[in-house]
Coordinates of C-alpha atoms in Angstrom, one line a residue:
Chain A
M1 CA -26.1 -49.3 143.5
E2 CA -22.8 -47.6 143.3
R3 CA -19.7 -48.8 145.1
R4 CA -19.7 -48.7 148.9
V5 CA -16.5 -48.7 150.8
Y6 CA -16.4 -48.9 154.6
M7 CA -13.3 -47.3 156.1
D8 CA -14.5 -46.5 159.6
H9 CA -13.5 -49.7 161.4
A10 CA -12.2 -47.7 164.4
A11 CA -15.8 -46.7 165.0
T12 CA -17.1 -50.2 164.7
T13 CA -16.7 -53.4 162.7
Y14 CA -19.1 -55.8 161.2
T15 CA -19.6 -59.1 163.1
K16 CA -17.8 -61.9 161.3
K17 CA -19.9 -64.8 160.1
E18 CA -18.1 -67.4 162.2
V19 CA -18.7 -65.2 165.2
L20 CA -22.4 -64.7 164.5
E21 CA -22.9 -68.4 163.9
E22 CA -21.4 -69.3 167.2
M23 CA -23.7 -66.7 168.9
L24 CA -27.0 -67.6 167.3
P25 CA -27.9 -70.9 169.3
F26 CA -27.5 -68.9 172.5
F27 CA -30.6 -66.8 171.6
T28 CA -33.0 -69.6 170.8
E29 CA -31.8 -73.0 172.0
K30 CA -29.0 -72.6 174.6
Y31 CA -30.7 -69.7 176.3
G32 CA -30.2 -70.8 179.9
N33 CA -29.1 -68.4 182.7
P34 CA -25.5 -69.2 183.5
S35 CA -26.3 -69.0 187.2
S36 CA -29.0 -71.7 187.1
V37 CA -28.1 -75.2 188.3
H38 CA -30.1 -77.2 185.7
S39 CA -28.7 -78.4 182.4
F40 CA -29.8 -75.3 180.5
G41 CA -27.8 -73.2 183.0
R42 CA -24.8 -75.5 182.9
E43 CA -24.7 -75.3 179.1
A44 CA -24.7 -71.5 179.3
R45 CA -22.1 -71.5 182.1
K46 CA -19.8 -73.7 179.9
A47 CA -20.1 -71.2 177.1
V48 CA -19.2 -68.2 179.3
D49 CA -16.2 -70.2 180.7
L50 CA -15.0 -70.9 177.2
A51 CA -15.3 -67.2 176.2
R52 CA -13.3 -66.3 179.3
E53 CA -10.6 -68.8 178.5
R54 CA -10.3 -67.4 174.9
T55 CA -10.2 -63.9 176.2
A56 CA -7.5 -64.6 178.8
K57 CA -5.4 -66.4 176.3
A58 CA -5.4 -63.5 173.9
F59 CA -3.2 -61.4 176.1
N60 CA -1.6 -63.9 178.6
A61 CA -4.0 -63.4 181.5
S62 CA -5.6 -66.0 183.7
T63 CA -9.3 -66.8 183.3
D64 CA -10.1 -65.5 186.8
E65 CA -8.8 -62.1 185.8
I66 CA -11.3 -61.5 183.0
Y67 CA -14.6 -59.8 183.8
F68 CA -17.2 -59.3 181.1
T69 CA -18.9 -55.9 180.9
G70 CA -21.4 -54.0 178.7
G71 CA -18.6 -52.6 176.5
G72 CA -15.4 -50.6 176.5
S73 CA -16.8 -47.5 178.2
E74 CA -18.1 -49.5 181.1
A75 CA -14.7 -51.2 181.5
D76 CA -13.0 -47.8 181.6
N77 CA -15.5 -46.3 184.0
W78 CA -15.2 -49.4 186.3
A79 CA -11.4 -49.5 186.2
I80 CA -11.0 -45.8 187.1
K81 CA -13.8 -45.3 189.6
G82 CA -13.3 -48.7 191.1
I83 CA -9.6 -48.1 191.8
A84 CA -10.2 -44.6 193.0
L85 CA -12.9 -45.5 195.5
A86 CA -11.1 -48.6 196.8
N87 CA -7.8 -46.9 197.3
R88 CA -8.8 -43.5 198.5
Q89 CA -7.1 -43.9 201.9
R90 CA -3.8 -44.4 200.0
G91 CA -4.2 -41.3 197.9
N92 CA -6.3 -39.2 195.6
H93 CA -4.1 -38.6 192.6
I94 CA -4.6 -40.1 189.2
I95 CA -2.3 -39.7 186.2
T96 CA -3.7 -39.9 182.6
T97 CA -3.1 -38.2 179.3
S98 CA -4.8 -35.5 177.3
I99 CA -5.6 -37.8 174.4
E100 CA -7.6 -40.4 176.1
H101 CA -11.0 -41.5 174.9
H102 CA -13.9 -39.6 176.6
A103 CA -14.8 -42.7 178.5
V104 CA -11.5 -42.1 180.5
L105 CA -11.4 -38.3 180.3
H106 CA -14.9 -37.7 181.5
T107 CA -14.6 -40.3 184.2
C108 CA -11.5 -38.5 185.5
Q109 CA -13.3 -35.1 185.3
Y110 CA -16.1 -36.6 187.3
L111 CA -13.6 -37.8 190.0
E112 CA -12.1 -34.4 190.1
K113 CA -15.5 -33.1 191.2
M114 CA -15.5 -35.8 193.9
G115 CA -12.2 -34.5 195.3
F116 CA -9.6 -36.4 193.3
E117 CA -6.7 -34.8 191.6
V118 CA -5.9 -35.7 188.0
T119 CA -2.8 -34.9 186.0
Y120 CA -3.4 -34.9 182.2
L121 CA -0.1 -35.5 180.6
P122 CA 0.8 -33.8 177.3
V123 CA 1.9 -35.7 174.2
D124 CA 4.4 -34.8 171.5
Q125 CA 3.7 -34.0 167.9
Y126 CA 3.1 -37.6 167.1
G127 CA 0.7 -38.2 170.0
L128 CA 3.3 -40.1 172.1
V129 CA 3.4 -39.9 175.9
D130 CA 6.9 -39.5 177.3
P131 CA 7.4 -42.1 180.1
E132 CA 9.7 -39.6 181.8
D133 CA 6.7 -37.3 182.1
V134 CA 4.8 -40.1 183.8
K135 CA 7.6 -40.6 186.2
R136 CA 7.8 -36.9 187.0
A137 CA 4.0 -36.6 187.6
I138 CA 4.1 -39.3 190.3
T139 CA 3.5 -38.2 193.9
D140 CA 3.2 -40.1 197.1
R141 CA -0.6 -39.7 196.6
T142 CA -0.7 -41.3 193.2
I143 CA -2.9 -44.4 193.1
L144 CA -3.5 -44.9 189.4
I145 CA -1.9 -44.4 186.0
S146 CA -4.2 -44.7 183.0
V147 CA -2.7 -44.5 179.6
M148 CA -4.4 -45.8 176.4
F149 CA -2.7 -48.6 174.4
A150 CA -3.3 -47.0 171.1
N151 CA -5.2 -43.8 170.2
N152 CA -8.6 -44.1 168.5
E153 CA -8.2 -41.0 166.3
I154 CA -4.6 -40.9 165.2
G155 CA -3.6 -44.5 165.9
T156 CA -0.5 -43.7 167.9
I157 CA 0.8 -46.7 169.9
Q158 CA 2.0 -45.7 173.4
P159 CA 5.1 -47.0 175.1
V160 CA 2.9 -49.2 177.4
K161 CA 5.6 -51.5 178.6
E162 CA 7.8 -48.7 179.8
I163 CA 4.9 -47.0 181.5
G164 CA 3.9 -50.3 183.1
R165 CA 7.4 -50.7 184.4
I166 CA 7.4 -47.3 186.0
A167 CA 4.0 -47.9 187.6
R168 CA 5.2 -51.2 189.0
E169 CA 8.4 -49.7 190.4
H170 CA 6.3 -47.1 192.3
G171 CA 3.7 -49.6 193.4
I172 CA 0.9 -47.7 191.5
Y173 CA -1.8 -49.5 189.6
F174 CA -1.6 -49.2 185.8
H175 CA -4.7 -49.3 183.6
T176 CA -4.7 -49.2 179.8
D177 CA -7.7 -48.5 177.6
A178 CA -6.9 -51.1 174.9
V179 CA -10.2 -50.8 173.1
Q180 CA -8.4 -50.0 169.8
A181 CA -5.5 -52.4 170.4
V182 CA -7.0 -55.7 171.4
G183 CA -7.4 -57.9 168.3
H184 CA -5.0 -55.7 166.4
L185 CA -1.7 -55.6 168.3
P186 CA 0.1 -58.3 170.4
I187 CA -0.5 -57.7 174.1
D188 CA 1.0 -59.5 177.1
V189 CA -0.3 -58.1 180.3
K190 CA 2.4 -59.9 182.4
D191 CA 5.3 -58.7 180.2
M192 CA 3.9 -55.2 180.0
N193 CA 3.0 -54.9 183.7
I194 CA -0.6 -54.1 183.1
D195 CA -2.9 -54.3 186.1
L196 CA -6.2 -53.4 184.3
L197 CA -7.1 -53.4 180.7
S198 CA -10.3 -52.4 178.9
L199 CA -11.5 -54.0 175.7
S200 CA -14.6 -53.9 173.5
A201 CA -15.8 -56.7 171.2
H202 CA -17.2 -54.6 168.3
K203 CA -13.8 -53.2 167.5
F204 CA -12.5 -56.7 166.5
Y205 CA -15.5 -58.1 164.5
G206 CA -17.5 -59.1 167.6
P207 CA -20.9 -57.8 168.6
K208 CA -21.7 -54.4 170.1
G209 CA -22.6 -53.9 173.7
V210 CA -20.1 -56.3 175.2
G211 CA -16.6 -55.9 176.5
A212 CA -14.3 -56.9 179.3
L213 CA -12.1 -55.6 182.0
Y214 CA -8.9 -57.5 182.8
I215 CA -8.2 -57.1 186.5
K216 CA -4.9 -58.6 187.7
K217 CA -5.2 -60.9 190.7
G218 CA -4.8 -59.0 194.0
V219 CA -5.8 -55.6 192.6
K220 CA -7.9 -53.7 195.1
I221 CA -11.0 -52.5 193.2
H222 CA -14.6 -51.8 194.1
P223 CA -17.4 -53.5 192.1
F224 CA -19.1 -51.3 189.5
M225 CA -22.5 -52.9 189.3
H226 CA -24.0 -54.1 192.6
G227 CA -26.5 -56.9 192.7
G228 CA -26.1 -60.6 192.0
A229 CA -23.0 -62.8 192.3
Q230 CA -22.1 -62.8 188.6
E231 CA -18.5 -62.3 187.6
R232 CA -17.1 -63.3 190.9
N233 CA -19.3 -60.8 192.8
R234 CA -17.8 -58.0 190.9
R235 CA -20.1 -57.2 188.1
A236 CA -23.8 -58.0 188.8
G237 CA -26.4 -58.6 186.2
T238 CA -27.3 -61.7 184.1
E239 CA -24.6 -62.3 181.6
N240 CA -25.1 -61.1 178.0
L241 CA -24.7 -64.7 176.9
P242 CA -24.7 -64.4 173.1
G243 CA -22.6 -61.3 173.4
I244 CA -20.0 -62.9 175.6
V245 CA -19.9 -66.0 173.3
G246 CA -19.4 -63.6 170.3
L247 CA -16.6 -61.7 172.1
G248 CA -14.8 -65.0 172.9
K249 CA -15.0 -66.2 169.3
A250 CA -14.0 -62.9 167.9
I251 CA -11.0 -62.4 170.1
E252 CA -9.8 -65.9 169.3
L253 CA -10.2 -65.3 165.6
A254 CA -8.5 -61.9 165.8
H255 CA -5.5 -63.2 167.6
E256 CA -5.2 -66.3 165.3
N257 CA -5.1 -63.9 162.3
L258 CA -3.3 -61.1 164.0
E259 CA 0.0 -61.2 162.1
E260 CA -1.5 -61.8 158.7
S261 CA -4.2 -59.2 159.1
S262 CA -1.7 -56.7 160.5
R263 CA 0.6 -57.2 157.6
K264 CA -2.2 -56.8 155.1
L265 CA -3.7 -53.7 156.8
T266 CA -0.3 -52.0 157.2
A267 CA 0.5 -52.4 153.5
M268 CA -2.9 -50.9 152.5
R269 CA -2.6 -48.2 155.1
D270 CA 0.8 -47.1 153.9
R271 CA -0.3 -47.2 150.2
L272 CA -3.3 -45.1 151.1
I273 CA -1.2 -42.5 153.0
S274 CA 1.5 -42.2 150.3
G275 CA -1.0 -42.3 147.5
I276 CA -3.0 -39.4 149.0
M277 CA 0.2 -37.4 149.7
E278 CA 1.4 -37.9 146.2
R279 CA -1.9 -36.8 144.6
I280 CA -2.9 -33.9 146.9
D281 CA -0.9 -30.9 148.1
S282 CA -0.9 -29.4 151.6
V283 CA -1.8 -32.6 153.4
R284 CA -0.4 -33.5 156.8
L285 CA -0.2 -37.0 158.3
N286 CA -1.5 -37.0 161.9
G287 CA 0.0 -39.5 164.4
H288 CA 3.2 -41.4 164.2
P289 CA 4.4 -42.8 160.8
V290 CA 5.4 -46.2 162.2
K291 CA 4.1 -46.5 165.8
R292 CA 0.6 -46.6 164.6
L293 CA -2.3 -49.0 164.4
P294 CA -2.2 -51.1 161.3
G295 CA -5.5 -49.8 159.9
N296 CA -5.3 -46.1 160.9
V297 CA -5.0 -43.2 158.5
N298 CA -5.5 -39.7 159.8
L299 CA -4.8 -36.7 157.6
S300 CA -5.4 -33.0 157.6
F301 CA -6.2 -31.2 154.4
E302 CA -5.5 -27.5 154.5
Y303 CA -8.1 -25.0 153.4
I304 CA -11.1 -27.3 153.8
E305 CA -13.4 -28.5 156.6
G306 CA -13.8 -32.1 157.6
E307 CA -17.5 -32.5 157.6
S308 CA -17.9 -31.3 154.0
L309 CA -15.2 -33.8 153.2
L310 CA -17.1 -36.6 154.9
L311 CA -20.4 -35.7 153.2
S312 CA -18.7 -35.6 149.8
L313 CA -17.1 -39.0 150.4
D314 CA -20.4 -40.4 151.6
M315 CA -22.0 -39.3 148.4
K316 CA -19.4 -41.5 146.6
G317 CA -20.2 -44.4 148.9
I318 CA -17.1 -44.0 151.2
A319 CA -17.7 -44.1 154.9
A320 CA -15.0 -42.3 156.9
S321 CA -14.9 -40.1 160.0
S322 CA -13.4 -36.8 161.1
G323 CA -12.0 -34.8 164.0
S324 CA -14.0 -31.8 162.8
A325 CA -16.0 -29.9 165.3
C326 CA -18.9 -30.0 162.9
T327 CA -19.3 -33.7 163.2
S328 CA -19.2 -33.8 167.0
G329 CA -21.7 -31.0 167.8
S330 CA -19.1 -29.0 169.8
L331 CA -17.3 -25.9 168.6
D332 CA -13.8 -27.2 169.2
P333 CA -12.2 -29.7 166.9
S334 CA -10.9 -33.0 168.3
H335 CA -9.0 -32.7 171.6
V336 CA -6.5 -35.2 170.3
L337 CA -5.6 -33.1 167.2
L338 CA -5.3 -30.0 169.4
A339 CA -3.1 -32.0 171.9
I340 CA -0.6 -32.9 169.1
G341 CA -0.3 -29.2 168.4
L342 CA -2.5 -28.7 165.3
P343 CA -3.9 -25.2 164.9
H344 CA -7.7 -25.1 165.0
E345 CA -8.1 -24.4 161.3
I346 CA -5.9 -27.4 160.3
A347 CA -7.6 -29.7 162.9
H348 CA -11.0 -28.7 161.3
G349 CA -9.9 -30.3 158.0
S350 CA -9.1 -33.7 159.3
L351 CA -10.1 -37.1 157.9
R352 CA -9.8 -40.5 159.5
L353 CA -9.9 -43.6 157.3
T354 CA -9.7 -46.8 159.3
L355 CA -9.2 -50.0 157.3
G356 CA -10.4 -53.5 158.2
D357 CA -10.4 -57.1 157.1
D358 CA -13.1 -56.5 154.5
N359 CA -11.2 -53.8 152.7
T360 CA -9.4 -54.6 149.4
D361 CA -6.7 -53.1 147.3
E362 CA -9.6 -52.0 145.0
D363 CA -11.1 -50.0 147.8
V364 CA -7.8 -48.2 148.3
D365 CA -7.7 -47.5 144.6
Y366 CA -11.2 -46.2 144.7
V367 CA -10.5 -43.7 147.5
L368 CA -7.3 -42.6 145.7
E369 CA -9.3 -42.0 142.6
V370 CA -12.2 -40.1 144.3
L371 CA -10.5 -38.1 147.0
P372 CA -8.4 -35.7 145.0
E373 CA -11.4 -34.5 143.0
I374 CA -13.4 -34.0 146.2
V375 CA -10.6 -32.0 147.9
Q376 CA -10.1 -29.9 144.8
R377 CA -13.8 -29.1 144.5
L378 CA -13.9 -28.0 148.2
R379 CA -10.7 -26.0 147.9
N380 CA -12.0 -24.2 144.8
M381 CA -14.9 -23.1 147.0
S382 CA -12.7 -22.1 149.9
P383 CA -11.8 -18.4 150.5
L384 CA -8.7 -19.6 152.4
F385 CA -7.4 -21.5 149.3
A386 CA -7.8 -18.4 147.1
Q387 CA -5.9 -16.2 149.5
D388 CA -2.9 -18.5 149.8
K389 CA -2.7 -20.1 146.4
G390 CA 0.8 -21.1 145.5
E391 CA 2.3 -20.5 148.9
K392 CA 2.5 -23.2 151.5
H393 CA 2.8 -22.0 155.0
Y394 CA 2.1 -25.1 156.9
V395 CA 4.2 -28.3 157.0
Chain B
M1 CA -29.4 -35.4 159.2
Y2 CA -29.5 -32.9 156.4
S3 CA -32.6 -32.3 154.2
E4 CA -32.4 -33.1 150.5
K5 CA -32.3 -29.4 149.7
V6 CA -29.3 -28.9 151.9
M7 CA -27.5 -31.8 150.2
D8 CA -28.4 -30.4 146.8
H9 CA -27.0 -27.0 147.6
F10 CA -23.9 -28.6 149.1
M11 CA -23.2 -30.9 146.1
N12 CA -24.3 -28.3 143.5
P13 CA -23.8 -24.9 145.0
R14 CA -25.1 -22.0 143.1
N15 CA -23.1 -18.8 142.5
V16 CA -19.7 -20.2 143.7
G17 CA -16.7 -18.1 142.7
E18 CA -15.4 -14.5 142.8
I19 CA -16.3 -11.3 140.9
E20 CA -13.6 -9.2 139.5
N21 CA -13.9 -5.6 140.5
P22 CA -16.8 -6.2 142.8
D23 CA -18.9 -3.3 144.1
G24 CA -19.0 -4.9 147.6
V25 CA -17.2 -7.7 149.5
G26 CA -18.2 -9.1 152.8
Q27 CA -16.3 -11.7 154.9
V28 CA -17.5 -13.2 158.2
G29 CA -16.5 -16.0 160.5
N30 CA -13.0 -17.2 161.1
A31 CA -10.9 -20.3 160.4
K32 CA -10.5 -21.1 164.1
C33 CA -14.2 -21.8 164.4
G34 CA -14.2 -23.7 161.1
D35 CA -16.5 -21.3 159.1
I36 CA -15.6 -18.5 156.8
M37 CA -18.0 -17.0 154.2
K38 CA -17.0 -14.4 151.6
I39 CA -19.6 -12.7 149.4
Y40 CA -18.9 -10.6 146.3
L41 CA -21.6 -8.3 144.9
K42 CA -22.2 -6.5 141.6
I43 CA -24.8 -3.8 142.0
K44 CA -26.5 -1.7 139.4
D45 CA -29.3 0.9 140.2
N46 CA -29.6 -0.5 143.7
V47 CA -30.2 -4.0 142.4
I48 CA -27.9 -7.0 143.0
V49 CA -27.2 -8.0 139.5
D50 CA -24.6 -10.6 140.3
I51 CA -23.4 -12.3 143.4
K52 CA -20.7 -14.9 144.1
F53 CA -19.5 -16.7 147.2
K54 CA -16.6 -18.7 148.6
T55 CA -17.0 -20.6 151.8
F56 CA -14.7 -22.7 154.1
G57 CA -16.9 -24.8 156.3
C58 CA -19.2 -27.7 156.8
G59 CA -22.0 -28.9 154.5
A60 CA -24.5 -26.5 156.1
A61 CA -22.1 -23.6 155.7
I62 CA -21.8 -24.2 152.0
A63 CA -25.5 -24.9 151.5
T64 CA -26.6 -21.7 153.4
S65 CA -24.1 -19.6 151.4
S66 CA -25.5 -21.0 148.2
M67 CA -29.2 -20.5 149.2
A68 CA -28.6 -17.0 150.6
T69 CA -27.0 -15.9 147.3
E70 CA -30.0 -17.4 145.4
L71 CA -32.5 -15.5 147.6
V72 CA -30.9 -12.1 147.1
K73 CA -29.9 -12.3 143.5
G74 CA -31.9 -9.8 141.4
K75 CA -33.3 -8.1 144.6
T76 CA -32.8 -4.5 145.6
I77 CA -30.4 -3.7 148.4
D78 CA -33.2 -3.0 150.8
E79 CA -34.9 -6.3 150.0
A80 CA -31.5 -8.1 150.5
L81 CA -31.0 -6.4 153.8
A82 CA -34.3 -7.7 155.0
L83 CA -33.0 -11.3 154.5
T84 CA -33.1 -13.3 157.8
N85 CA -31.3 -16.4 158.8
K86 CA -34.6 -18.1 159.3
A87 CA -35.6 -17.4 155.7
V88 CA -32.4 -19.1 154.6
A89 CA -32.9 -22.1 156.8
D90 CA -36.6 -22.4 155.8
A91 CA -35.7 -22.2 152.1
L92 CA -33.4 -25.2 152.7
D93 CA -36.3 -27.1 154.4
G94 CA -34.7 -26.6 157.8
L95 CA -31.3 -27.2 159.4
P96 CA -30.3 -29.3 162.4
P97 CA -30.3 -27.1 165.5
I98 CA -26.5 -27.1 165.9
K99 CA -26.2 -25.9 162.3
M100 CA -28.4 -22.8 162.7
H101 CA -25.4 -20.7 163.2
C102 CA -24.4 -21.3 159.6
S103 CA -27.6 -19.5 158.5
V104 CA -26.8 -16.6 160.8
L105 CA -23.4 -16.4 159.2
A106 CA -24.9 -16.4 155.7
E107 CA -27.2 -13.5 156.7
E108 CA -24.3 -11.6 158.2
A109 CA -22.1 -12.2 155.1
I110 CA -24.7 -10.7 152.8
K111 CA -25.2 -7.7 155.1
A112 CA -21.4 -7.2 155.4
A113 CA -21.1 -7.2 151.6
I114 CA -23.9 -4.6 151.3
E115 CA -22.3 -2.5 154.0
D116 CA -19.1 -2.6 152.2
Y117 CA -20.8 -1.4 149.0
K118 CA -22.6 1.4 150.9
S119 CA -19.4 2.7 152.5
K120 CA -17.7 2.7 149.1
Q121 CA -20.6 4.7 147.6
L122 CA -20.3 7.1 150.4
A123 CA -16.6 7.5 150.0
S124 CA -16.9 8.1 146.2
S125 CA -19.7 10.6 146.6
K126 CA -17.7 12.8 148.9

């Protein structure tokens, strides 16, 4: 078997051994329903409570502000629809950005059909939202501001604290989709004035299919799932017990190791970026050079298309992803790459490599060894490269 | 998602390159959509004696270019003009539905190159 290198941690991570070990008894031995009064139920309840404590502690929330969900998309849907429906008499205007995850964008588009008005703020060339733009977009009908903590494609970290302050000053709820940030960046919901925050366990070495929504005490929001009294009457359905246990363990581990992991990933990230730029011409770094997630590398290679790059890397055992239209099934390349001003043809040639705790310096070396040949092979096949050989028209 | 044949033609494409002083050149697609195919022809006595391509695009775009050139090499112009996108896709053991447009592009690129050859013939015979 040839070398396999996983550099798609923003898509999903493996579940860490310590996390899985803590989950396993909750399938076969401690399988009680947390709502049951008997000892089986109490055992399960205790485990959910512990997970809630660990989650709350990770970003300075209280335990009664954490609501477990079926993942990050559910948390985003709940935050936005729940606030919109509960605060309709106050207003019908929502402010978000053009680079949000589809879980936020498509939810906002749905609400537009229901009579809400949504402002999609632009971003600069690095993918940064200008807090002044947020301020200017506020009207007396604005009920919610939703800005992601860090972008999933280009890794740009937003000025969340400033936006939170603006929201607080205007008495508007502030939601942040922190799916890519939790477990990777320090977060303090009190200091940053965050009212609602979405997270997903499988982005920080927990299991898939479980996430959480932080809802600050006193926030007026409708429940998303109606039914039983689980999650303080706000999210019905028997708890995903092993998943919640796994989320709790994973978030605790991630925040214990945050500084060390961040230091290691940032060093690998920067070596990967500079190594690629040294070895290959006509490459552009997408996103901010410094205000960026520790593990995120996003580059555009001129003259070639992203999917053929991904396939070639895959043949060499390297798992990556792309903002190319051809990988998504739509004709347009990534909305994020277009929002930072990339022309279509450049956006088509983008590659995202996202590093994680299992990556080593040897993995970085391997990518640096393999990638230049692949890019050269594809460029030699490209009619665009032949036409402009020698002249660089894009910086 | 791709058949073994598509992957073979993607990793080891046949007839990649350019022809100096070609008898016909056809280019279709545009960079904005993420696909460009350029075909070069050498034609003798109405037969395609040599054919080369250059393609900017996804795996299917490269594989269909390669397969289309294979299918028409050594054929007469009329035989080449009868090439359909379906024949290209079938020869590759099929394409995912969202990639069928790549086979259309390959068919169009071959036809554009032949049209270019014909119009040059017409111009020189005048």
